[in-house]
């Protein structure tokens, strides 16, 4: 068993707190410092993570939540966490990556023809358009 690294992972859905899930798994020691392998393994252990935007973190000795986003940060986490069981927290959004990207593209492509910003006079307003709820005709970009 010394050739394996054990993980205990708490999966947290940001939008549905009641759906938190706790799992344990092992990975081969040779790939334990690969962030991309860890992401793939999490997708196997937690199938609901497929195509989801996720954030992997751990709690340091000061009680701070530290985000892991690459190999170097994973190595730091494994070095500083007390082993042999490494505890991680995975937060995810219910939206998929493609849904989030589509939403961003929609916001970027919004053009409001015939509408000028009442602050900077930009015409037309592109992207988000902010309207005054008590004024008859007041728009901001």
Coordinates of C-alpha atoms in Angstrom, one line a residue:
X1 CA 0.0 0.0 0.0
X2 CA 3.0 2.3 0.3
X3 CA 3.0 2.8 -3.4
X4 CA -0.4 4.6 -3.2
X5 CA -1.6 7.9 -1.9
X6 CA -5.0 8.1 -0.1
X7 CA -7.4 10.9 -0.5
X8 CA -10.6 11.8 1.3
X9 CA -12.6 14.3 -0.7
X10 CA -15.7 16.3 0.3
X11 CA -17.7 17.2 -2.8
X12 CA -19.7 20.4 -2.2
X13 CA -22.4 21.7 -4.6
X14 CA -22.5 25.5 -4.3
X15 CA -26.2 25.6 -5.1
X16 CA -27.4 22.6 -3.2
X17 CA -25.8 22.2 0.2
X18 CA -27.8 19.1 1.0
X19 CA -26.1 17.2 -1.8
X20 CA -22.6 17.2 -0.2
X21 CA -20.8 13.9 -0.7
X22 CA -17.7 12.3 1.0
X23 CA -15.6 9.7 -0.8
X24 CA -12.2 8.0 -0.3
X25 CA -9.9 6.8 -3.0
X26 CA -6.3 6.0 -3.7
X27 CA -4.0 6.9 -6.6
X28 CA -0.7 5.5 -7.6
X29 CA 2.2 7.4 -6.0
X30 CA 3.8 8.1 -9.4
X31 CA 0.8 10.2 -10.5
X32 CA -0.2 11.7 -7.1
X33 CA 1.4 15.1 -7.9
X34 CA -0.3 15.5 -11.3
X35 CA -3.2 18.0 -11.1
X36 CA -4.7 16.9 -14.4
X37 CA -4.7 13.2 -13.2
X38 CA -6.4 14.3 -10.0
X39 CA -9.1 16.1 -12.0
X40 CA -9.6 13.0 -14.1
X41 CA -9.8 10.8 -11.1
X42 CA -12.3 13.1 -9.4
X43 CA -14.4 12.8 -12.6
X44 CA -14.4 9.0 -12.2
X45 CA -15.1 9.0 -8.5
X46 CA -17.8 11.7 -8.8
X47 CA -19.5 11.3 -12.2
X48 CA -21.6 14.4 -11.6
X49 CA -18.4 16.5 -12.0
X50 CA -18.2 15.7 -15.8
X51 CA -18.1 19.0 -17.7
X52 CA -18.6 21.0 -14.5
X53 CA -16.6 24.0 -13.3
X54 CA -14.9 22.9 -10.2
X55 CA -12.5 24.3 -7.6
X56 CA -10.2 22.0 -5.6
X57 CA -8.9 23.2 -2.2
X58 CA -7.4 22.1 1.1
X59 CA -7.2 23.5 4.6
X60 CA -3.8 24.6 5.8
X61 CA -2.5 24.6 9.4
X62 CA -3.9 28.1 10.0
X63 CA -7.4 27.0 9.0
X64 CA -7.3 28.8 5.7
X65 CA -8.9 27.3 2.6
X66 CA -6.2 27.1 -0.1
X67 CA -7.1 26.6 -3.8
X68 CA -5.2 24.1 -5.9
X69 CA -5.1 24.9 -9.6
X70 CA -1.8 23.3 -10.9
X71 CA 0.9 20.7 -10.2
X72 CA 3.0 23.0 -8.1
X73 CA 0.1 23.9 -5.8
X74 CA -0.8 20.2 -5.5
X75 CA 2.7 19.4 -4.5
X76 CA 2.7 22.1 -1.8
X77 CA -0.6 20.8 -0.5
X78 CA 0.6 17.2 -0.3
X79 CA 3.8 18.4 1.4
X80 CA 2.1 20.5 4.0
X81 CA -0.9 18.3 4.8
X82 CA -0.4 15.6 7.4
X83 CA -0.5 12.3 5.7
X84 CA -1.1 9.5 5.0
X85 CA -4.7 10.5 4.3
X86 CA -4.9 13.8 2.3
X87 CA -8.2 15.7 2.7
X88 CA -9.5 17.8 -0.2
X89 CA -12.6 19.9 -0.8
X90 CA -14.1 20.1 -4.2
X91 CA -16.7 22.8 -4.9
X92 CA -18.6 22.8 -8.1
X93 CA -21.4 24.7 -9.9
X94 CA -24.4 22.9 -11.3
X95 CA -23.8 24.7 -14.7
X96 CA -21.6 22.9 -17.2
X97 CA -18.5 24.6 -18.7
X98 CA -20.3 24.9 -22.0
X99 CA -23.4 26.5 -20.4
X100 CA -21.2 29.0 -18.7
X101 CA -19.3 29.8 -22.0
X102 CA -22.6 30.1 -23.9
X103 CA -23.8 32.6 -21.3
X104 CA -20.5 34.6 -21.6
X105 CA -20.8 34.6 -25.4
X106 CA -24.4 35.8 -25.3
X107 CA -23.5 38.6 -22.9
X108 CA -20.5 39.6 -25.2
X109 CA -22.7 39.6 -28.3
X110 CA -25.5 41.6 -26.9
X111 CA -25.8 44.9 -28.9
X112 CA -28.6 47.3 -28.1
X113 CA -29.2 49.3 -31.3
X114 CA -30.6 52.8 -30.9
X115 CA -29.6 53.0 -27.2
X116 CA -26.9 55.4 -26.0
X117 CA -25.3 55.4 -22.6
X118 CA -26.4 58.5 -20.7
X119 CA -23.1 58.7 -18.9
X120 CA -20.4 58.3 -21.7
X121 CA -22.7 58.7 -24.8
X122 CA -21.5 55.4 -26.3
X123 CA -23.9 54.2 -29.0
X124 CA -25.0 51.5 -29.3
X125 CA -24.5 49.9 -25.9
X126 CA -22.8 46.6 -26.2
X127 CA -23.0 43.8 -23.5
X128 CA -24.9 44.5 -20.3
X129 CA -27.3 47.4 -20.4
X130 CA -28.4 49.0 -17.1
X131 CA -31.7 50.8 -17.0
X132 CA -33.1 53.1 -14.3
X133 CA -36.3 51.6 -12.8
X134 CA -37.7 55.0 -11.8
X135 CA -36.6 57.2 -14.7
X136 CA -38.4 57.2 -18.1
X137 CA -35.3 57.0 -20.3
X138 CA -31.9 56.5 -18.6
X139 CA -29.5 53.8 -19.7
X140 CA -25.9 52.9 -18.7
X141 CA -23.3 50.7 -20.3

